[in-house]
Amino acid sequence: MSELNSAGFPVHIGFIMDGNGRWAKKRGLERKFGHKEGAKTFRKIVSYCKELGVKYITFYAFSTENWKRPKDEVEAIMALFDQYLDEVRKHTKENIRVMFIGDKSAFDENFRNKMIALEEDSKDFDAMTLILAINYGGRDDIIYAAKQVAELVKSGSISSSQIDESLFSNLLYTKGVPDVDYIIRPSGELRLSNFLIWQAAYAEYYFTDVLWPDFDKKDLDKALDEFKNRKRRFGGV
Ligand code: IPE
Ligand code: IPE
Ligand code: MG
């Protein structure tokens, strides 16, 4: 479990960037324009979190289920990610470590190499860790860890009695990252949609009707104020 940082902020915040499509629809635009606008919010929120001193931020950008969407929408999102990566590269100059969680094997080699290079080049930066969940699913994350556990047992490196929460956590995509403390979901939906299901065991949640492209610093301030009132007990008294 992580602790609060000195300002009473969560150590690790997760954002479910939802509501892009509805934002566009409301304006009579194609859904892809909502994704483009949502990317602007992403930039603003990354800078603001850094300013506030938040140590870890995870953005749910594309789920393992989002491939079900129409081909042209998926293509538009992927094209945006390519821009995202170049964009995110700039953040590495600001002492920000970048990590990707999710199954990278679904992407073409060029895109995958860009992701790996970004992770590699920023691995020693420590002002903040920016985690992008792309082709991420909480269940896929757990299965990914379970397969590694099976291999470890099979090869005799560990016995099944040595499998515990700490060993398992260290095999997830989020290896080395403290559990998420606060999950913020705009757009009015009250669900996790397969985001960090293991890591959110004791997370607090914040839901707002604001659509992600409209989500701004003031909305984040409001969410962070609310977090200060939460009494976290982690099962204790
Ligand atoms: C979230 O916005 C972005 C992705 C899932 C990629 P949506 O595209 O889900 O927007 P709504 O929920 O349809 O408004
Ligand atoms: C969750 O949003 C995934 C991301 C924001 C990347 P969805 O729009 O895919 O979730 P559902 O389908 O409403 O649960
Ligand atoms: Mg949605």
mmCIF file of N, CA and C and ligand atoms in Angstrom, residues 16-19 22 60-63 66 69 133 185 189 191-193, ligand 2:
data_model
loop_
_atom_site.group_PDB
_atom_site.id
_atom_site.type_symbol
_atom_site.label_atom_id
_atom_site.label_comp_id
_atom_site.label_asym_id
_atom_site.label_seq_id
_atom_site.Cartn_x
_atom_site.Cartn_y
_atom_site.Cartn_z
ATOM 1 N N ILE A 16 -9.224 6.995 -15.994
ATOM 2 C CA ILE A 16 -9.901 6.276 -17.071
ATOM 3 C C ILE A 16 -10.401 7.360 -18.027
ATOM 4 N N MET A 17 -9.710 7.500 -19.144
ATOM 5 C CA MET A 17 -9.988 8.632 -20.044
ATOM 6 C C MET A 17 -11.224 8.336 -20.887
ATOM 7 N N ASP A 18 -12.379 8.492 -20.282
ATOM 8 C CA ASP A 18 -13.612 8.093 -20.970
ATOM 9 C C ASP A 18 -14.481 9.301 -21.336
ATOM 10 N N GLY A 19 -15.262 9.134 -22.389
ATOM 11 C CA GLY A 19 -16.235 10.162 -22.779
ATOM 12 C C GLY A 19 -15.857 10.928 -24.033
ATOM 13 N N ARG A 22 -18.679 10.659 -26.795
ATOM 14 C CA ARG A 22 -19.860 11.470 -26.474
ATOM 15 C C ARG A 22 -19.584 12.958 -26.628
ATOM 16 N N TYR A 60 -5.551 5.170 -18.677
ATOM 17 C CA TYR A 60 -6.143 4.056 -19.439
ATOM 18 C C TYR A 60 -6.493 4.617 -20.813
ATOM 19 N N ALA A 61 -5.708 4.228 -21.798
ATOM 20 C CA ALA A 61 -5.867 4.806 -23.131
ATOM 21 C C ALA A 61 -6.587 3.877 -24.097
ATOM 22 N N PHE A 62 -6.359 2.563 -23.935
ATOM 23 C CA PHE A 62 -6.982 1.603 -24.853
ATOM 24 C C PHE A 62 -7.058 0.258 -24.158
ATOM 25 N N SER A 63 -8.251 -0.306 -24.112
ATOM 26 C CA SER A 63 -8.420 -1.559 -23.387
ATOM 27 C C SER A 63 -8.311 -2.749 -24.345
ATOM 28 N N ASN A 66 -11.263 -2.740 -26.516
ATOM 29 C CA ASN A 66 -11.550 -1.647 -27.453
ATOM 30 C C ASN A 66 -11.325 -2.019 -28.923
ATOM 31 N N ARG A 69 -14.216 -2.032 -31.581
ATOM 32 C CA ARG A 69 -14.792 -0.822 -32.198
ATOM 33 C C ARG A 69 -14.623 -0.822 -33.715
ATOM 34 N N ALA A 133 -1.565 2.841 -20.245
ATOM 35 C CA ALA A 133 -2.183 1.526 -20.395
ATOM 36 C C ALA A 133 -2.772 1.435 -21.801
ATOM 37 N N ARG A 185 -12.658 8.555 -12.835
ATOM 38 C CA ARG A 185 -13.312 8.236 -14.104
ATOM 39 C C ARG A 185 -14.326 9.312 -14.478
ATOM 40 N N GLU A 189 -19.822 7.045 -16.226
ATOM 41 C CA GLU A 189 -19.925 5.591 -16.044
ATOM 42 C C GLU A 189 -19.344 5.220 -14.678
ATOM 43 N N ARG A 191 -17.952 2.340 -13.401
ATOM 44 C CA ARG A 191 -17.336 1.010 -13.461
ATOM 45 C C ARG A 191 -15.850 1.120 -13.770
ATOM 46 N N LEU A 192 -15.192 -0.021 -13.602
ATOM 47 C CA LEU A 192 -13.742 -0.100 -13.783
ATOM 48 C C LEU A 192 -13.365 -0.490 -15.215
ATOM 49 N N SER A 193 -14.258 -1.173 -15.912
ATOM 50 C CA SER A 193 -13.994 -1.599 -17.301
ATOM 51 C C SER A 193 -12.635 -2.282 -17.464
HETATM 52 C C1 IPE B 2 -12.697 2.221 -20.778
HETATM 53 O O1 IPE B 2 -13.632 2.914 -21.516
HETATM 54 C C2 IPE B 2 -11.426 2.083 -21.556
HETATM 55 C C3 IPE B 2 -10.679 3.302 -21.749
HETATM 56 C C4 IPE B 2 -10.985 4.489 -21.330
HETATM 57 C C5 IPE B 2 -9.453 3.129 -22.475
HETATM 58 P P1 IPE B 2 -14.730 2.157 -22.401
HETATM 59 O O2 IPE B 2 -15.540 3.231 -23.019
HETATM 60 O O3 IPE B 2 -14.081 1.200 -23.313
HETATM 61 O O4 IPE B 2 -15.547 1.355 -21.318
HETATM 62 P P2 IPE B 2 -17.013 0.788 -21.351
HETATM 63 O O5 IPE B 2 -17.155 0.004 -22.606
HETATM 64 O O6 IPE B 2 -17.940 1.953 -21.331
HETATM 65 O O7 IPE B 2 -17.138 -0.031 -20.114
#
